[in-house]
XYZ file of N, CA and C in Angstrom:
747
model
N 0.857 -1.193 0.000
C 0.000 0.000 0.000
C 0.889 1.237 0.000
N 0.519 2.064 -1.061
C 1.195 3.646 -1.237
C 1.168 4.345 0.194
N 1.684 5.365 0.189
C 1.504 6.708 1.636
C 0.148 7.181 1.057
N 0.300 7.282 0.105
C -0.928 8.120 -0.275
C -2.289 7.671 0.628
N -2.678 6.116 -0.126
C -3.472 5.487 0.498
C -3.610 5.622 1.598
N -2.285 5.086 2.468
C -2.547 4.715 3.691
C -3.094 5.960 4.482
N -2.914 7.029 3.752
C -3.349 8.547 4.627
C -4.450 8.593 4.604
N -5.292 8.611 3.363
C -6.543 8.929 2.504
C -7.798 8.355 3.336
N -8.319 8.935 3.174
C -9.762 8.492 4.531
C -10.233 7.781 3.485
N -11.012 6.636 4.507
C -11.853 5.397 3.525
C -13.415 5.651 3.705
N -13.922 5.308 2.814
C -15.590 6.098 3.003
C -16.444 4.478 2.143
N -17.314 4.384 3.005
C -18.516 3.350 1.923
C -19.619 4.333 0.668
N -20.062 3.672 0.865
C -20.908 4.265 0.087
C -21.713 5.512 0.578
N -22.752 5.203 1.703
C -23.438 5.685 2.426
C -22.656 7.139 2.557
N -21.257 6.690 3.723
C -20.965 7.590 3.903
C -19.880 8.273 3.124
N -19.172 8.453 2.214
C -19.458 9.083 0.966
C -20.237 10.061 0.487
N -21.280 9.439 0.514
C -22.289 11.045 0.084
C -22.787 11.809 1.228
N -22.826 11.204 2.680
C -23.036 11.726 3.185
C -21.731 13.139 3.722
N -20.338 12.658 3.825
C -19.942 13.648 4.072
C -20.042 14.625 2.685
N -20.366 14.858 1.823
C -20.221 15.259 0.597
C -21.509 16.266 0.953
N -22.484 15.661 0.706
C -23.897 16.604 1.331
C -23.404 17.141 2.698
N -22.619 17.178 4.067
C -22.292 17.891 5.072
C -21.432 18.302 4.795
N -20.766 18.327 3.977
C -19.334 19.602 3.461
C -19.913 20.344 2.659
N -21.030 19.935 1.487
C -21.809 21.377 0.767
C -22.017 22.257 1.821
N -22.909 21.151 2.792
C -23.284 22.192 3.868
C -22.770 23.315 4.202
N -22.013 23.272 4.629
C -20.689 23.761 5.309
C -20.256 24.773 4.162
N -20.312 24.285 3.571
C -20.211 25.874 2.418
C -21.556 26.644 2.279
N -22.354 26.181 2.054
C -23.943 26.990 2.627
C -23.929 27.592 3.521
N -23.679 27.261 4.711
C -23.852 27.663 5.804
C -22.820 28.945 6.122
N -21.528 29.059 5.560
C -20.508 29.876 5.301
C -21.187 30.854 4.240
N -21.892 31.170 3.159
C -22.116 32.057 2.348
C -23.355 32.391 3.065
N -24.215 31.760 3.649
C -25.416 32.481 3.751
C -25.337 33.117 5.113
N -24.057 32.990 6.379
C -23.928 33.584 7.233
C -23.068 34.695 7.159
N -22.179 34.876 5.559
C -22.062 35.724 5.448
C -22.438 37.303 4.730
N -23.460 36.428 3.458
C -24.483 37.659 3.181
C -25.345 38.052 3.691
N -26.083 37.382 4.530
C -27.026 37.351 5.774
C -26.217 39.059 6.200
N -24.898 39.471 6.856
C -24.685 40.262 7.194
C -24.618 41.363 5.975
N -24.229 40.556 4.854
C -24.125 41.936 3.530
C -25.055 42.305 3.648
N -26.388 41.813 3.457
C -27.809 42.140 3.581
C -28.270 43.031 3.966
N -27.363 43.688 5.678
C -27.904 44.136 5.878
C -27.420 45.694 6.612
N -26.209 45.852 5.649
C -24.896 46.462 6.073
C -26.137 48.164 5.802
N -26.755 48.610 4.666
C -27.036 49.982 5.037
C -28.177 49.997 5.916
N -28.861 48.964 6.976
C -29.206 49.177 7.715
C -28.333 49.689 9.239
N -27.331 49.022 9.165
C -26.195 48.763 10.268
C -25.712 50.305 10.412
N -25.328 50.488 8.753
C -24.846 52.351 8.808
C -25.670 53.451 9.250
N -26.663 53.414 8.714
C -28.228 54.196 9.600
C -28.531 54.384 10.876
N -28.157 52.830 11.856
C -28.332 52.998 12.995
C -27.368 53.246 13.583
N -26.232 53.542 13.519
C -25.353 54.102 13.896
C -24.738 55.200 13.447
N -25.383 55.768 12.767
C -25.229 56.938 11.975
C -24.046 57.017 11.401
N -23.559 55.994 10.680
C -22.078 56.557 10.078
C -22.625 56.840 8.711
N -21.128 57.908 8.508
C -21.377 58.232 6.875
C -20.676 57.192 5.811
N -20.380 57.798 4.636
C -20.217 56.561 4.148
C -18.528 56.388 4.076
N -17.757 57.850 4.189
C -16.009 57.095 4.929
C -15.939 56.608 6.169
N -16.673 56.849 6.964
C -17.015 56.356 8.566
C -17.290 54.697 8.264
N -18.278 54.155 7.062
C -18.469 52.926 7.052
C -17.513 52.260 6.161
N -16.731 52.984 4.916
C -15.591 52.076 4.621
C -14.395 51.893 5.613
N -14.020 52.892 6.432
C -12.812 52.420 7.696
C -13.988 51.077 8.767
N -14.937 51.481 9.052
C -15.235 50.015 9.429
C -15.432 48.972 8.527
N -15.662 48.754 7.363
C -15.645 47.990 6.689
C -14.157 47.108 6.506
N -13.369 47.862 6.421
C -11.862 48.013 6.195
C -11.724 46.520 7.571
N -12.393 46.477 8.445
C -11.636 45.835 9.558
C -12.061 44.291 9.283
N -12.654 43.941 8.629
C -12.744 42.602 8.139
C -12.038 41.964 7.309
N -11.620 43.013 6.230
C -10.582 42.230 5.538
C -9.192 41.865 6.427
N -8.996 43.206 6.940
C -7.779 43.239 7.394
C -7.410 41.922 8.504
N -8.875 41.510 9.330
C -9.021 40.532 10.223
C -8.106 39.045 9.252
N -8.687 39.002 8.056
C -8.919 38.026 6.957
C -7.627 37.956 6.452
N -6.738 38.760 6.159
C -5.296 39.085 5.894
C -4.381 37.984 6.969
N -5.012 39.155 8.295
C -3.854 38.478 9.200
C -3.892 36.974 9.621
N -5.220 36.453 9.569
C -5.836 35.226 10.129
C -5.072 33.935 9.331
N -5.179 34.582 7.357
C -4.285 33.912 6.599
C -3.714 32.815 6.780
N -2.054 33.081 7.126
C -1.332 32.435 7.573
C -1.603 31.157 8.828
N -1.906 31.654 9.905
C -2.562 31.089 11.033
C -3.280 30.089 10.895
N -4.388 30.060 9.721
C -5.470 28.992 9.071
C -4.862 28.396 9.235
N -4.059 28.508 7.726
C -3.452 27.081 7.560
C -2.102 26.256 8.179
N -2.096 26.799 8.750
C -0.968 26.220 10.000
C -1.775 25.340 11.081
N -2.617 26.395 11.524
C -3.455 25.537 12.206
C -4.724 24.525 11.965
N -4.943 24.087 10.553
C -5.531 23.568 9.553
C -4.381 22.560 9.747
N -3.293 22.411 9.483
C -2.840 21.257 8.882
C -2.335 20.593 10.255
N -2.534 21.666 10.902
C -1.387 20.684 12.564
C -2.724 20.135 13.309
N -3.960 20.961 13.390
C -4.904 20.086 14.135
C -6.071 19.614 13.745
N -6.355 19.445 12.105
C -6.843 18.656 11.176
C -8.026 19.735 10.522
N -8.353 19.728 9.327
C -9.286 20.460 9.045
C -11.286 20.488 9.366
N -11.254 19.278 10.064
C -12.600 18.369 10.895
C -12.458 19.744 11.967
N -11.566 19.689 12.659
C -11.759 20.051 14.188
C -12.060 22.143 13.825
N -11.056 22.396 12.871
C -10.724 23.853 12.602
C -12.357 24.421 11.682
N -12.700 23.610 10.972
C -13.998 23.539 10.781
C -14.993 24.032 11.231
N -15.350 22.935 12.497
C -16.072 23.148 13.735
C -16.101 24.498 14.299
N -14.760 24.434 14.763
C -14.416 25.716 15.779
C -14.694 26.910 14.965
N -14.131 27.018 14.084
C -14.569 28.202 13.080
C -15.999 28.845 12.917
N -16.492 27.559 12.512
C -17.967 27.762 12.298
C -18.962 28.171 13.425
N -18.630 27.837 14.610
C -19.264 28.173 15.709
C -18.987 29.606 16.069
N -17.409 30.137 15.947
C -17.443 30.836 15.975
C -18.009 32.563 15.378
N -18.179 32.006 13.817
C -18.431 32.416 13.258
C -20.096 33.096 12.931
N -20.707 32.088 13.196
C -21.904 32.343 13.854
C -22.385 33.201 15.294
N -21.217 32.906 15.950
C -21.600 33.702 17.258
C -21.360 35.563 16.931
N -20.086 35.798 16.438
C -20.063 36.819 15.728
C -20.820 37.223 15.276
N -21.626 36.724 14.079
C -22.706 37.332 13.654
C -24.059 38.113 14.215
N -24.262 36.941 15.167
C -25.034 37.569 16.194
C -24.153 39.074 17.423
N -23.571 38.423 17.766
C -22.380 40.202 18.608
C -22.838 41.465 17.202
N -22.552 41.251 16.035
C -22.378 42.459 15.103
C -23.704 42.967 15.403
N -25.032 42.042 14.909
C -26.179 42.680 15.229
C -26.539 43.552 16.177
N -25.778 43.267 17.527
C -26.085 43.692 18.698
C -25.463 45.087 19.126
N -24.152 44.729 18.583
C -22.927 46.023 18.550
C -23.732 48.102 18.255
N -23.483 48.515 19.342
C -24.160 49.941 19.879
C -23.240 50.804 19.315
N -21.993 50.475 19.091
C -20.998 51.497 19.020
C -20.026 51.277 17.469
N -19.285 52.203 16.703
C -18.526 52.072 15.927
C -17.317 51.185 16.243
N -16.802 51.244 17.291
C -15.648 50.537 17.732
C -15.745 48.871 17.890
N -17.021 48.897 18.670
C -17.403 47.495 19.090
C -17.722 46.337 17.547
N -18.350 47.374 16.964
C -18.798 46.741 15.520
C -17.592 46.447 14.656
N -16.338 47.182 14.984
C -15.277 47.019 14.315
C -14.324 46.008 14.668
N -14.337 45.624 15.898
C -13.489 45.250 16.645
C -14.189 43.587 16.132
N -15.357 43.481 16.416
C -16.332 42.110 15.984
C -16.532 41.566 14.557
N -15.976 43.105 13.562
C -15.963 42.911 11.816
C -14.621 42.165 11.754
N -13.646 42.509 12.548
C -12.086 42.139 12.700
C -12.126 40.875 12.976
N -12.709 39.699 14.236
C -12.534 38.793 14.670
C -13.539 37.758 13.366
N -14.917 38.484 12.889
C -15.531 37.687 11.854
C -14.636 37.436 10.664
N -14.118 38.751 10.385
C -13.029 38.384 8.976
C -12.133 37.149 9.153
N -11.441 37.651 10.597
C -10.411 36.089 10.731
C -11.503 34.453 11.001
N -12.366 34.430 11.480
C -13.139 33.351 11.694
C -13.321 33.076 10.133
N -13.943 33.644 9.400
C -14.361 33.362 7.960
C -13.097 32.698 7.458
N -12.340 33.548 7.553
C -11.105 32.767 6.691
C -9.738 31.550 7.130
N -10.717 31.590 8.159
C -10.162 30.086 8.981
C -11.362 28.866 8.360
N -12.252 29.255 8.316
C -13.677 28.436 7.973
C -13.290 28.186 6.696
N -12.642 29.058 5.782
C -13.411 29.075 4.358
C -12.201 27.786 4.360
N -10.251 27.896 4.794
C -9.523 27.223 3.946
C -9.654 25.574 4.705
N -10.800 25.929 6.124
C -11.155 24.300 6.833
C -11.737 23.244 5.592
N -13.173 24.154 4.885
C -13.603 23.754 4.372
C -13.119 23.545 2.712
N -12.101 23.917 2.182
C -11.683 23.658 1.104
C -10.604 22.418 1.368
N -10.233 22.723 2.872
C -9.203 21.210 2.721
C -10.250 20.187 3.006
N -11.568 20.350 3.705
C -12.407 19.081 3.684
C -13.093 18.639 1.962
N -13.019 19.779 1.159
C -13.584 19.250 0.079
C -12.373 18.723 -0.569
N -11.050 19.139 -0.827
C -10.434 18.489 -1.623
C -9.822 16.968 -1.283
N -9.753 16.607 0.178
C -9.839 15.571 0.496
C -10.819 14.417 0.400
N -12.119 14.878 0.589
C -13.253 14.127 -0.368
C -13.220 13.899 -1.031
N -12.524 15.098 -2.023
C -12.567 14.575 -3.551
C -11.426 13.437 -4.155
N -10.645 13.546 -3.785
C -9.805 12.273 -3.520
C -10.606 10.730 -3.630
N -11.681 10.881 -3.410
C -12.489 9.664 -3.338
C -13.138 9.560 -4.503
N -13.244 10.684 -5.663
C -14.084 10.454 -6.507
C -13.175 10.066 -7.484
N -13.910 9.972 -8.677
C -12.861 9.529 -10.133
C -13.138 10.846 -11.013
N -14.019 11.661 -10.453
C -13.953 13.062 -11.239
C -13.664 14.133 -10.247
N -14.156 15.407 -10.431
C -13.689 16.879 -10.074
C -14.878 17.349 -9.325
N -15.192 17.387 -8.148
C -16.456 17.575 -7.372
C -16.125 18.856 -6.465
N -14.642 19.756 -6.701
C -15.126 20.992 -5.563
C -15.751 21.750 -6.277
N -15.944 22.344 -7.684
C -16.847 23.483 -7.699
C -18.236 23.470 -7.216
N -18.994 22.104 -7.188
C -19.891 21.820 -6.626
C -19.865 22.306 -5.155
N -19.367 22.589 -4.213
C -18.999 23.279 -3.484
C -19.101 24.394 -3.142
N -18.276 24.964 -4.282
C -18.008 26.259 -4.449
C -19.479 26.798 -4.628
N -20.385 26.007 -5.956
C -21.521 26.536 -6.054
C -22.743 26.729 -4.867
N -22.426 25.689 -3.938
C -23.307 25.646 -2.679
C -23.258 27.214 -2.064
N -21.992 27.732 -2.287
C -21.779 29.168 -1.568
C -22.673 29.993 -2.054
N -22.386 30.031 -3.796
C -23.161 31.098 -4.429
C -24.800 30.996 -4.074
N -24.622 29.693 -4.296
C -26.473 29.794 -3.838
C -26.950 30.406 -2.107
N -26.471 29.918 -1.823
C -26.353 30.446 -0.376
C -26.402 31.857 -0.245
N -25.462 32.818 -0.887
C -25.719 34.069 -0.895
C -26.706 34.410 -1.523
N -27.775 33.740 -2.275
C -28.833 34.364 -3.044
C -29.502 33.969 -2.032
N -30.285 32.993 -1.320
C -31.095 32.871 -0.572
C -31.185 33.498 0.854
N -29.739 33.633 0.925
C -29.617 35.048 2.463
C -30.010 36.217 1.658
N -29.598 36.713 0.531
C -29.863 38.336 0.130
C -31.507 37.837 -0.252
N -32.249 37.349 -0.664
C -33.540 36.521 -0.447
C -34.024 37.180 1.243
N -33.668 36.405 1.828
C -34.185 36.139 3.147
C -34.034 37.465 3.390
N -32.974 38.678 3.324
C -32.680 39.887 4.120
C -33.579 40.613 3.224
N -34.119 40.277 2.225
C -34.901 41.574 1.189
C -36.361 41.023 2.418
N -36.640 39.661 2.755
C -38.000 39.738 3.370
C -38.023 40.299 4.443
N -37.125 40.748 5.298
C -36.853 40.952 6.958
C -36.621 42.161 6.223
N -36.117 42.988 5.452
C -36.095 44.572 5.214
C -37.126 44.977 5.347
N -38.178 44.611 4.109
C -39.356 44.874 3.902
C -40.471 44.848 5.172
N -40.296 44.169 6.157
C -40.874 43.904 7.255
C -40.024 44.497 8.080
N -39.496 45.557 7.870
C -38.863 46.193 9.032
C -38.472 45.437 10.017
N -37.766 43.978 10.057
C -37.376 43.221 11.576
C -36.230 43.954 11.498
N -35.983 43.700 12.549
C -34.662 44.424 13.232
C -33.218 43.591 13.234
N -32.181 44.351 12.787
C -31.083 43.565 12.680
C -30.352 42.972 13.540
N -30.422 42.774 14.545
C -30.427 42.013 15.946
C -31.308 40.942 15.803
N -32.277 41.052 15.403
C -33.259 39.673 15.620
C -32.971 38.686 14.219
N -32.458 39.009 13.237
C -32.155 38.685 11.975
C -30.876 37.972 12.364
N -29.896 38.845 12.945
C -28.825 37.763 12.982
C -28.797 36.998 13.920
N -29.167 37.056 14.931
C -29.504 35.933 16.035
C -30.442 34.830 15.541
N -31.503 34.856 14.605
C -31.760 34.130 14.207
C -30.920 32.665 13.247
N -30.347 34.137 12.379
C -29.563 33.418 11.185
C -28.151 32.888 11.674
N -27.671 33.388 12.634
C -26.620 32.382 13.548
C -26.669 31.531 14.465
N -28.551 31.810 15.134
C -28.585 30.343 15.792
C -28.747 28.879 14.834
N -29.764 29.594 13.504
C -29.921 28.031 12.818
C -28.449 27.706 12.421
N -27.692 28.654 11.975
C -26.610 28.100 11.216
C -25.618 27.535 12.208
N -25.826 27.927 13.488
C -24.677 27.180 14.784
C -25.518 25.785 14.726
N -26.809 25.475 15.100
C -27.097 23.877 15.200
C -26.701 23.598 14.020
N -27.086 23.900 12.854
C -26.818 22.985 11.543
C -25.327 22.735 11.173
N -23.975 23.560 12.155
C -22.755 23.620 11.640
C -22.389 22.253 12.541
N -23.166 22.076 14.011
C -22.866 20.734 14.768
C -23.398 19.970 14.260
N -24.729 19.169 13.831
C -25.514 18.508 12.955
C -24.517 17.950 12.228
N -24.139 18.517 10.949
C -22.976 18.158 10.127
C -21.731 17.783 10.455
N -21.344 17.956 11.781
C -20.052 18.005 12.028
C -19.360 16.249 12.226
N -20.214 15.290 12.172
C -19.801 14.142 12.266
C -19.498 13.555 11.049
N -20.241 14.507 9.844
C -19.493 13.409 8.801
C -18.832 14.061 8.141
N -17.739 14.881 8.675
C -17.209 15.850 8.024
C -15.799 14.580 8.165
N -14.492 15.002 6.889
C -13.579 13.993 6.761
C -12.626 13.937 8.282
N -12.580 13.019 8.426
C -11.093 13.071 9.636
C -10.264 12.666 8.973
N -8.659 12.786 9.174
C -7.731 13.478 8.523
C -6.820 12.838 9.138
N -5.782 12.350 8.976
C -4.588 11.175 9.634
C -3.087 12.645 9.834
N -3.554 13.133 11.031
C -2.051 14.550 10.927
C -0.979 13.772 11.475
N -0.591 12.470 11.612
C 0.835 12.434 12.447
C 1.687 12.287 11.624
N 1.493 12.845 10.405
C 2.441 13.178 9.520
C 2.933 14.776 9.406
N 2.126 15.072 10.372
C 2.308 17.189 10.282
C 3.528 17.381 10.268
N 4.442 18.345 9.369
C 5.356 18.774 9.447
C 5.063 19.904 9.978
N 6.211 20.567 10.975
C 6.284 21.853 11.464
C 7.365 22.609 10.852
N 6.454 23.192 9.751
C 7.003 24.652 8.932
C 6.630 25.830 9.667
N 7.503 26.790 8.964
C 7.581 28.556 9.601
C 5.866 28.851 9.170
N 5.149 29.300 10.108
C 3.816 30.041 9.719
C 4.400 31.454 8.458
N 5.109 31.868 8.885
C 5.193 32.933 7.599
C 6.539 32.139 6.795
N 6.095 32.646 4.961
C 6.870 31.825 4.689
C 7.181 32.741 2.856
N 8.561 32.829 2.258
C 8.093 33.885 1.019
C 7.515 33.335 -0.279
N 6.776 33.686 -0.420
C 5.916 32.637 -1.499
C 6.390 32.209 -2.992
N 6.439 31.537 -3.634
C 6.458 31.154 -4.715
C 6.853 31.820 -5.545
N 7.273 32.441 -7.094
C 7.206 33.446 -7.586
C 6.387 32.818 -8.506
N 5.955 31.722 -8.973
C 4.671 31.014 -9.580
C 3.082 31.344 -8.661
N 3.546 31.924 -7.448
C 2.056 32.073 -6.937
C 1.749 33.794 -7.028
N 3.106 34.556 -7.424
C 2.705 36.165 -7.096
C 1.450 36.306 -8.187
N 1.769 36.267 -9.542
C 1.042 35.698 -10.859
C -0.886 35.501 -10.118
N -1.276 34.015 -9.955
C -2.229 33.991 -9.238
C -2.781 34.959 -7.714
N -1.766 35.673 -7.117
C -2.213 35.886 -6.290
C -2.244 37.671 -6.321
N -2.181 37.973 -7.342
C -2.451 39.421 -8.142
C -4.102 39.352 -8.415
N -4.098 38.129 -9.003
C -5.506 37.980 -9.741
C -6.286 37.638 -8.739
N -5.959 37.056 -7.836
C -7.307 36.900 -6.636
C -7.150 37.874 -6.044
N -5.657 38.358 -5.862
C -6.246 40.051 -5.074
C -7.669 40.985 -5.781
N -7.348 40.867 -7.277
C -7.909 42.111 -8.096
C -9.829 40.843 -7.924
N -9.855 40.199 -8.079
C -11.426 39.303 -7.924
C -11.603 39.899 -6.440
N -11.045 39.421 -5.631
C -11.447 40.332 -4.160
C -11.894 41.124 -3.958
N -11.029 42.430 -4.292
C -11.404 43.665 -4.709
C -12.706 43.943 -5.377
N -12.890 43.307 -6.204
C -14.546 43.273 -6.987
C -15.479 43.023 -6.198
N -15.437 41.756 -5.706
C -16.311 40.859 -4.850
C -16.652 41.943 -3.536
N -15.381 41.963 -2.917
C -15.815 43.027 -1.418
C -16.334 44.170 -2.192
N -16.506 44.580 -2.472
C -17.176 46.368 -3.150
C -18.434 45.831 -3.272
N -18.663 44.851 -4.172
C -20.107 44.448 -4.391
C -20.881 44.166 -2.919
N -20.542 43.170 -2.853
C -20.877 42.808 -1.017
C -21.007 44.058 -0.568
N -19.922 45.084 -0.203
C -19.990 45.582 0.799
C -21.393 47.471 0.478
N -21.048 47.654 -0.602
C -21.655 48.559 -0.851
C -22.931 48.306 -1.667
N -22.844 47.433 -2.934
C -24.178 47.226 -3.121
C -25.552 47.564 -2.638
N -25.603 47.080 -1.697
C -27.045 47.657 -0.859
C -27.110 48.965 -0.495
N -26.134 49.594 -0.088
C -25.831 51.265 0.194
C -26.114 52.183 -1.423
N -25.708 51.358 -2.288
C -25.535 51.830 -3.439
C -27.336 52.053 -4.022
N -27.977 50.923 -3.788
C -29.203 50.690 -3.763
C -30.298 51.647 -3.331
N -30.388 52.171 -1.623
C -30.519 52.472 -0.507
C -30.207 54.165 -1.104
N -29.030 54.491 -1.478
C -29.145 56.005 -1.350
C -28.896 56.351 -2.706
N -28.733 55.251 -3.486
C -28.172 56.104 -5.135
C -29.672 55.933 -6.059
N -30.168 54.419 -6.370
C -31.429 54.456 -6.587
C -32.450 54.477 -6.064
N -32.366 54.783 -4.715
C -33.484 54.874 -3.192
C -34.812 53.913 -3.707
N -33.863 52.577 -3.873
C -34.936 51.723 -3.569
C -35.955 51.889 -2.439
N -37.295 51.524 -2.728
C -38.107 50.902 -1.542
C -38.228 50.058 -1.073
N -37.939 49.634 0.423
C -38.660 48.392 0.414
C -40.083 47.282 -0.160
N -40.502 46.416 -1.035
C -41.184 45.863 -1.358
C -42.454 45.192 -0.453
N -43.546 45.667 0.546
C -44.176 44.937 1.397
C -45.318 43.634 0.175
């Protein structure tokens, strides 16, 4: 028997698809807890009266969370398996959501945009090492399927936040909602998520100088980023005060 093998998690049938359907999950549950908050970002600015450079420096604190967290992921992804970093992530991540709703002050909201950015991006590279390890099991190419679970996910949270706009609920009760279902459903799933054989972990430098084959790719996901956060983040503001949408009752 290869290393390969002997590493490679063994799955029947059953469970097979089942972790496959609880790792979509897990990407669902990651996009729709995080547009859930896009949703509902020019409400957030209103009640706290910021303007709109007041809300890009808070905005600003999520990526930056997401930057630093980076490194850290995947260090701590590969030393204490991507099952466990998963979990923890996701719980966390959810709890956040609910704190932002709640958050009275510019600082507090910033300080909680900072710790969600790093949770997200501990979550997102848990769940890409649980899908590409799954996929290992197939005879074809099954992460964009994945990937697509996200996109849908953000349509059915920006869905869900156009019905709670329109009904004036309050953004406190929206995300406490949308982070309690998504905290049970992140434990629910959490058993058939892959376990992972680490006593092979090597201990490399957490910072490390990258590739000059990765600067290339990592220009281009900077500049997609860049797109993506603007949309997310302003979209609805853009909506809200440029074409002064109405809400739809």
């Amino acid at each position: 028997m290869n290393e390969a093998s002997a590493t490679s998690p063994k799955f029947t049938g059953r469970s097979l698809t089942g972790s496959r359907v609880c790792i979509s999950m897990y990407f669902f549950l990651f996009g729709f807890t995080f547009a859930s908050w896009a949703s509902r970002i020019p409400a957030i600015q209103q009640q706290l009266h910021l303007t709109d450079p007041e809300l890009g420096a808070v905005l600003l604190s999520m990526p930056v969370g997401s930057f630093i967290a980076l490194p850290f992921s995947g260090y701590f992804t590969a030393k204490l398996g991507s099952r466990k970093i998963a979990l923890f992530s996701g719980v966390v991540y959810c709890v956040l959501l609910a704190g932002i709703g709640l958050a009275q002050n510019t600082w507090l909201l910033s300080c909680l945009l900072f710790f969600f950015g790093a949770a997200g991006n501990m979550l997102n590279i848990a769940i890409n090492t649980q899908a590409i390890a799954l996929e290992k099991s197939y005879d074809k190419t099954i992460i964009s399927s994945f990937h697509g679970m996200w996109s849908v996910a953000g349509l059915v949270a920006a869905s869900l936040g156009t019905v709670f706009i329109a009904k004036a609920f309050p953004v406190s009760g929206h995300f406490i909602l949308t982070g309690g279902a998504s905290l049970v459903f992140f434990f629910v799933c959490a058993s058939w998520l892959v376990s992972e054989n680490n006593s092979t972990f090597e201990k490399r430098p957490i910072f490390a100088k990258p590739d000059k084959a990765l600067w290339g790719l990592g220009i281009i996901a900077f500049c997609s980023l860049i797109c993506q956060g603007a949309m997310f983040d302003w979209s609805g503001v853009y909506f809200k005060k440029v074409v002064e949408c109405e809400p739809a009752y």
